mmCIF file of C-alpha atoms in Angstrom:
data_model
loop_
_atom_site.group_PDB
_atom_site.id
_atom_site.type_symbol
_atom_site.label_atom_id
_atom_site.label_comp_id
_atom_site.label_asym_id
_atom_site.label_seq_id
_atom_site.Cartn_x
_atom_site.Cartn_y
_atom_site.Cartn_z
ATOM 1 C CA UNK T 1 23.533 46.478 -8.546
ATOM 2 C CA UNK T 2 22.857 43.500 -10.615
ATOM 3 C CA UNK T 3 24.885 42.822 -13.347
ATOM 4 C CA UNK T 4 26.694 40.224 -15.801
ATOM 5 C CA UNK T 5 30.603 41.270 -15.679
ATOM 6 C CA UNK T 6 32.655 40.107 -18.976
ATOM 7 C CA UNK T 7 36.295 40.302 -18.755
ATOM 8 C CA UNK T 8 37.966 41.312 -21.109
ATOM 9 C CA UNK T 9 36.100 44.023 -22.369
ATOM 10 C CA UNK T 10 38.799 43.720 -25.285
ATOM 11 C CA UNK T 11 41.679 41.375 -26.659
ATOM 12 C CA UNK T 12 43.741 41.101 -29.314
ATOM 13 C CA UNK T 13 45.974 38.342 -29.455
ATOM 14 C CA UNK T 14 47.291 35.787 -32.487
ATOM 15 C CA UNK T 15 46.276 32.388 -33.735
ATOM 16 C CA UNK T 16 46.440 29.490 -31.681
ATOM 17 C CA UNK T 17 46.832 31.663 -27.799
ATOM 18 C CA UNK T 18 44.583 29.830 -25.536
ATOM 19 C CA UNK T 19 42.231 32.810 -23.996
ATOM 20 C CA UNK T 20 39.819 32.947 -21.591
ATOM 21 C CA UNK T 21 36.635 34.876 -21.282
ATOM 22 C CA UNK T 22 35.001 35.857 -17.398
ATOM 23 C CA UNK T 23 31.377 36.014 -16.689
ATOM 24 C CA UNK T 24 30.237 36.537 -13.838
ATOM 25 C CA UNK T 25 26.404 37.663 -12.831
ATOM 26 C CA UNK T 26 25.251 38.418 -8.997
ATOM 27 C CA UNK T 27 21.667 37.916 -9.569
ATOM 28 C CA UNK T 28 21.663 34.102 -8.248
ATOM 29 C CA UNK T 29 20.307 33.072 -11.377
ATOM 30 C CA UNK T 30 20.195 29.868 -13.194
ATOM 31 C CA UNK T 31 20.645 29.886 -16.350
ATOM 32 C CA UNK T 32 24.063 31.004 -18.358
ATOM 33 C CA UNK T 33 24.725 31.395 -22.223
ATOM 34 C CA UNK T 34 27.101 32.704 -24.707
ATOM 35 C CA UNK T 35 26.399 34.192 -27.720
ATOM 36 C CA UNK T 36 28.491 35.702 -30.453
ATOM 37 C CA UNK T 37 27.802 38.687 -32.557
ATOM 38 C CA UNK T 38 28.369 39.098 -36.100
ATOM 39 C CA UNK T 39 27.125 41.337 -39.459
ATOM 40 C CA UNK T 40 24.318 40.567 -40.922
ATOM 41 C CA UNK T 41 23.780 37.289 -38.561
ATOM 42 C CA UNK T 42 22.163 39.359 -35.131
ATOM 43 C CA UNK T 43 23.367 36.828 -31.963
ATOM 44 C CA UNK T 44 24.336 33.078 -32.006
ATOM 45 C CA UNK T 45 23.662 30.649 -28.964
ATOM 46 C CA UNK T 46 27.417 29.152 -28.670
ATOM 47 C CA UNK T 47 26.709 26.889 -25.276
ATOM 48 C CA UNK T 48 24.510 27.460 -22.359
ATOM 49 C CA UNK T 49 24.109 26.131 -18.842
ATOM 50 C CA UNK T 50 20.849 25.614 -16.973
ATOM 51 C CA UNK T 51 22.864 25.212 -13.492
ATOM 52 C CA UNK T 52 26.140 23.760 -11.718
ATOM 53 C CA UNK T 53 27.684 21.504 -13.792
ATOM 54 C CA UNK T 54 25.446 21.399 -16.424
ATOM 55 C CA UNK T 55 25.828 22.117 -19.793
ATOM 56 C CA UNK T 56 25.287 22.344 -23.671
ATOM 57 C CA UNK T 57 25.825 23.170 -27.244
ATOM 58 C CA UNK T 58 24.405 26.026 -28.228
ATOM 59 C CA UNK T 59 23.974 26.309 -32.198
ATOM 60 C CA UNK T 60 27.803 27.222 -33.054
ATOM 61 C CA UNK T 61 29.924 25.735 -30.389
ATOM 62 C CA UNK T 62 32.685 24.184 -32.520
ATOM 63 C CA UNK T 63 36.122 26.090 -31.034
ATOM 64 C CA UNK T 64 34.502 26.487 -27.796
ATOM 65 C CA UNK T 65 34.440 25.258 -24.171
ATOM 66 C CA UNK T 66 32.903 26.609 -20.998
ATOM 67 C CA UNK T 67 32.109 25.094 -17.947
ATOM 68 C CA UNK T 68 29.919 26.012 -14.676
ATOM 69 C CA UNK T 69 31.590 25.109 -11.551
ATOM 70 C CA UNK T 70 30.004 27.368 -9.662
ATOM 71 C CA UNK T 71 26.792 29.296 -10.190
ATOM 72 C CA UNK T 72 27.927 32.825 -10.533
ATOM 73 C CA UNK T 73 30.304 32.133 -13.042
ATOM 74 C CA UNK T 74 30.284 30.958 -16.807
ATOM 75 C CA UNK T 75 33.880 31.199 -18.705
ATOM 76 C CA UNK T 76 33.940 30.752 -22.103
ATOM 77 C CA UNK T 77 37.519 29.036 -23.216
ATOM 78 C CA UNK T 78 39.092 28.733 -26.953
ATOM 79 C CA UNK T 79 41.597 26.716 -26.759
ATOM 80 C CA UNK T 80 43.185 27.609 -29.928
ATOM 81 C CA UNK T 81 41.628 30.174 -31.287
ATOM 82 C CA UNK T 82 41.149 31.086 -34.920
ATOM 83 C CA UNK T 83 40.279 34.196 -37.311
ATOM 84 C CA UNK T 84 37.137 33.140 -37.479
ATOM 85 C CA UNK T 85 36.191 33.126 -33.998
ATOM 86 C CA UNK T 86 37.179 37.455 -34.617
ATOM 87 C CA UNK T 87 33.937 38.386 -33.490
ATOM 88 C CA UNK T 88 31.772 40.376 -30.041
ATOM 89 C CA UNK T 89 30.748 37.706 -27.838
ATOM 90 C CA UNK T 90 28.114 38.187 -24.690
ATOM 91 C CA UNK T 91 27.480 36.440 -21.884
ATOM 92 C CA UNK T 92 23.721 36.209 -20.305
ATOM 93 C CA UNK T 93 22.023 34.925 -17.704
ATOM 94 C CA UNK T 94 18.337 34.524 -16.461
ATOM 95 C CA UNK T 95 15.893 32.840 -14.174
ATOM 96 C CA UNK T 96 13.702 30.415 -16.332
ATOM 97 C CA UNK T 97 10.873 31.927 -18.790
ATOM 98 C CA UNK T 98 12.756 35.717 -17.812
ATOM 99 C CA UNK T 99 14.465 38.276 -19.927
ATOM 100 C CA UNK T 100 18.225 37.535 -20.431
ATOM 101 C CA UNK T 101 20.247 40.167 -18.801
ATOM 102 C CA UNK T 102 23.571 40.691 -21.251
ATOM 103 C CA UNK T 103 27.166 41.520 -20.179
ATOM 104 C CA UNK T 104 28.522 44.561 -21.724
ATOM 105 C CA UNK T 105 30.416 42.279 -24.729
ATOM 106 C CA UNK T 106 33.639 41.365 -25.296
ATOM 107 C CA UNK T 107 35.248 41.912 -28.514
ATOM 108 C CA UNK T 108 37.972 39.634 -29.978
ATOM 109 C CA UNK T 109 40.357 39.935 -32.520
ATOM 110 C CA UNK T 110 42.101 37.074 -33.472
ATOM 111 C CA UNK T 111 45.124 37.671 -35.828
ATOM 112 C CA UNK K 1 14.355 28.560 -42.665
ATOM 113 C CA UNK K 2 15.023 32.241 -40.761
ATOM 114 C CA UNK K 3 13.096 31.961 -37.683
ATOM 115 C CA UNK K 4 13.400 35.800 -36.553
ATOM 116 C CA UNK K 5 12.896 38.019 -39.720
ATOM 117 C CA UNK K 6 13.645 41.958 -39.778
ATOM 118 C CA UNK K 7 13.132 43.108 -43.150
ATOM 119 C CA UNK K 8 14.104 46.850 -42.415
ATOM 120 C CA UNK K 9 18.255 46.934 -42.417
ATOM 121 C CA UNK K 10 17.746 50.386 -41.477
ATOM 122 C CA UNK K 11 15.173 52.840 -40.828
ATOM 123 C CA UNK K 12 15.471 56.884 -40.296
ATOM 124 C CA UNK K 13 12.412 58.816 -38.270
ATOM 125 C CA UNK K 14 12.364 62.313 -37.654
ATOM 126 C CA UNK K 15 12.783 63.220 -34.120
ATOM 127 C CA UNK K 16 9.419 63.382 -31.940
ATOM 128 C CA UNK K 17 7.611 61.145 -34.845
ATOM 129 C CA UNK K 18 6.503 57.473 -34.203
ATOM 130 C CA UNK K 19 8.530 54.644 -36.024
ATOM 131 C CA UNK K 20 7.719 51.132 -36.580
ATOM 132 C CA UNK K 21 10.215 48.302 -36.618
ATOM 133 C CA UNK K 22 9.003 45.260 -38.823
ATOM 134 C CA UNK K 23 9.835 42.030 -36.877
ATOM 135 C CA UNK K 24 8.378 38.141 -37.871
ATOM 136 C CA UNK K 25 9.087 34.660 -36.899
ATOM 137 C CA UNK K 26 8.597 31.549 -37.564
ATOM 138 C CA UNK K 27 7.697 28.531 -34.945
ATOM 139 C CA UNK K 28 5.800 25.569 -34.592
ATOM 140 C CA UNK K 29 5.775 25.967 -30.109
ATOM 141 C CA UNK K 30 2.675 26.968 -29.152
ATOM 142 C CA UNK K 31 4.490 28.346 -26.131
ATOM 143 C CA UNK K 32 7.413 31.142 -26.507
ATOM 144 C CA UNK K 33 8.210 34.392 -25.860
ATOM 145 C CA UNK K 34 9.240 37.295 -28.181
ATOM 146 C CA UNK K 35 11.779 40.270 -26.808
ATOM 147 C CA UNK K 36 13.230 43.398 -28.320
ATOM 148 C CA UNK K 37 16.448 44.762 -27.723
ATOM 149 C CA UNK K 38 18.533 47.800 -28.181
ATOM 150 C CA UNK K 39 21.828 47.876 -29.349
ATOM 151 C CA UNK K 40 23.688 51.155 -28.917
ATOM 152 C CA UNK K 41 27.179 52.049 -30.470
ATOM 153 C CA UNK K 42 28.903 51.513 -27.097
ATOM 154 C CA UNK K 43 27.326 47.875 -27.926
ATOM 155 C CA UNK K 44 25.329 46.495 -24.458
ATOM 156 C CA UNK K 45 22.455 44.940 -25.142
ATOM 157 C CA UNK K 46 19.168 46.396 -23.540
ATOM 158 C CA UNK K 47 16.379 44.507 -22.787
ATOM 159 C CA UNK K 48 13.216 46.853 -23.847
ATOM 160 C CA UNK K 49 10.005 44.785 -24.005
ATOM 161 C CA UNK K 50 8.544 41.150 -23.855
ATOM 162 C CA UNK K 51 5.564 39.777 -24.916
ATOM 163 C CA UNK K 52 4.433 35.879 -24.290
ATOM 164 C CA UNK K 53 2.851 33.977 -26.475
ATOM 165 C CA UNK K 54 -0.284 33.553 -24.545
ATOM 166 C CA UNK K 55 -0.595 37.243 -23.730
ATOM 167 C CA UNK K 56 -3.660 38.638 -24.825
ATOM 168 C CA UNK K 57 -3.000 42.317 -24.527
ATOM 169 C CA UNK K 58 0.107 44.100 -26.416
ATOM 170 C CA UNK K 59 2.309 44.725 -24.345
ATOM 171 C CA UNK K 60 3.645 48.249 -23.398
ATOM 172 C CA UNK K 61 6.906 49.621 -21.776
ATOM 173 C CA UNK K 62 7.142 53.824 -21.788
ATOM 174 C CA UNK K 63 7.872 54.513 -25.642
ATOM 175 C CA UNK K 64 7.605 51.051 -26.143
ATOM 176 C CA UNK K 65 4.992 48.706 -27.435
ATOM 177 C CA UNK K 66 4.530 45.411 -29.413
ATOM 178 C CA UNK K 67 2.215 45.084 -32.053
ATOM 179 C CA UNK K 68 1.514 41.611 -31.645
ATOM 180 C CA UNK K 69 -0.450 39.677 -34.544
ATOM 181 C CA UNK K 70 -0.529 35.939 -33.630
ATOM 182 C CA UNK K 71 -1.903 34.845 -36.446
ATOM 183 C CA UNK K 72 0.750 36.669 -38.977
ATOM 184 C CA UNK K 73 3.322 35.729 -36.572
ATOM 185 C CA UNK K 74 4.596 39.364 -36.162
ATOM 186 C CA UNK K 75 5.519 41.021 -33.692
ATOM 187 C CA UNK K 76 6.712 44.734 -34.319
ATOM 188 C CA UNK K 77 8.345 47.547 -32.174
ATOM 189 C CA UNK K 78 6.573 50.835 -31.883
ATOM 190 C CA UNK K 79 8.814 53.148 -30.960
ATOM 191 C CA UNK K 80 6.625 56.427 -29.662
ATOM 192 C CA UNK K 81 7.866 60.069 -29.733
ATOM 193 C CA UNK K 82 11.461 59.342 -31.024
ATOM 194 C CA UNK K 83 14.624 60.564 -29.574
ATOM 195 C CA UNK K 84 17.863 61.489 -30.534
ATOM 196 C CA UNK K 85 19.079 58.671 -27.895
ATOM 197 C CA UNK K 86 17.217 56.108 -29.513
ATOM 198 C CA UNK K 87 19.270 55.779 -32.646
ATOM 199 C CA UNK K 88 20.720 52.628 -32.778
ATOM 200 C CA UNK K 89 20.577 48.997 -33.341
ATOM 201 C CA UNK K 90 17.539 47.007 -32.719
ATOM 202 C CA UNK K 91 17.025 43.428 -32.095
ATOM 203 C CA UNK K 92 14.025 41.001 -32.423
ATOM 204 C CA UNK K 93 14.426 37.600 -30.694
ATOM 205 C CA UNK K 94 12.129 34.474 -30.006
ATOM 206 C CA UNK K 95 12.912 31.859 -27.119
ATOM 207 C CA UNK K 96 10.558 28.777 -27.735
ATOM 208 C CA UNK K 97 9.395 26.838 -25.263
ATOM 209 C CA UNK K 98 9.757 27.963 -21.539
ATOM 210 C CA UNK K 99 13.279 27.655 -21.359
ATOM 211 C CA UNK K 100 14.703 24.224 -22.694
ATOM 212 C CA UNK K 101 18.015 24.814 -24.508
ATOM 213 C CA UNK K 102 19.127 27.625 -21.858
ATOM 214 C CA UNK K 103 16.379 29.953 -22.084
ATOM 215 C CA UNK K 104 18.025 30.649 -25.827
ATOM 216 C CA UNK K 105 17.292 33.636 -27.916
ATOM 217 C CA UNK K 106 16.840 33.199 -31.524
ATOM 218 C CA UNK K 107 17.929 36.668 -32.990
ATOM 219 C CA UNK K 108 17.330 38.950 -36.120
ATOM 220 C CA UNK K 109 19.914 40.179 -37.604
ATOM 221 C CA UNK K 110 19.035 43.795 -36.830
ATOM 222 C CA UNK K 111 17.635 47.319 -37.683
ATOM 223 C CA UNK K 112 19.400 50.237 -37.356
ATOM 224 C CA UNK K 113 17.567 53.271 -36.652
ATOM 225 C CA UNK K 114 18.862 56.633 -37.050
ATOM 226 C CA UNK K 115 16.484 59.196 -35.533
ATOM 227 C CA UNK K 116 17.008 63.166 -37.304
ATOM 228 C CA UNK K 117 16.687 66.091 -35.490
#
């Protein structure tokens, strides 16, 4: 079945915790992004990767890292994470031009 | 500027009646593509239609069509024959170009549609 796997579906954890977020998508495609969810503000490009080892700032990627080492997989990293990053985050990815497929969300809390 | 406008916070339609979701956007690309998705309480996001910029017809999906008016730059969600199943959140969101910047989506911030039985 093809799908985009986030992991953790859910976290809470406390100011300054280094976390990680999984993606992973089995669909061979190239492009990856991650976009955050908040009221009132519909989704947010945060960075986005058009293949291996390429990447880029999406339109709020202060507090962020990712990286693409391998195709499949897209993490998104905060490295000390803040209140303000409290928020649902999804990972996509797509062939060029196509319909993003989303992950199921992950939502943070960040005390 | 907004680039993805949905006026309609939220929207309730009377089950088996046709609803229209109010989506417009703003781009100078002469190439992009404009998608509608569906946000249910468990919170995935659900692809349910696409139109390009250079398609002529509307296009169609089931329940689903897009009322696309190039020159108003709209491009609303008819939702035929509502369900119970299709209350929830809806998205309207613009990629320009043909996928620079990650193939990214430019999002509204939402309707919510409660359908009434």
């Amino acid at each position: 079945e093809a799908q985009v796997t986030q992991n953790p579906r859910y976290l809470i954890t406390v100011t300054g915790k280094k976390l990680t977020v999984t993606c992973s998508q089995n669909m061979n495609h190239e492009y990856m992004s991650w976009y955050r969810q908040d009221p009132g503000l519909g989704l947010r490009q945060i960075y986005y990767s058009m293949n291996v080892e390429v990447t880029d700032k999406g339109d709020v990627p202060e507090g962020y890292k990712v990286s693409r080492k391998e195709k499949r997989n897209f993490p998104l990293i905060l490295e000390s994470p803040s209140p303000n990053q409290t928020s649902l985050y999804f990972c996509a990815s797509s062939p060029s031009g196509e319909p993003q497929h989303f992950g199921d969300g992950t939502r943070l809390s960040i005390l | 500027a907004q680039k993805i406008t949905q006026t309609q916070p939220g929207m309730f339609v009377q089950e088996k009646e046709a609803v229209t979701l109010d989506c417009t956007y703003d781009t100078s690309d002469q190439s992009y593509g404009l998608f509608w998705y569906k946000q249910p309480s468990s919170g995935e996001m659900i692809f349910l239609i696409y139109q390009g910029s250079y398609d002529e017809q509307n296009a169609t999906e089931g329940r689903y069509s897009l009322n696309f008016q190039k020159a108003r730059k709209s491009a609303n969600l008819v939702i035929s024959a509502s369900q119970l199943g299709d209350s929830a959140m809806y998205f309207c969101a613009m990629r320009e170009g043909q996928g620079e910047y990650g193939n990214k989506l430019v999002f509204g911030a939402g309707t919510i549609l409660r359908v009434k039985s």
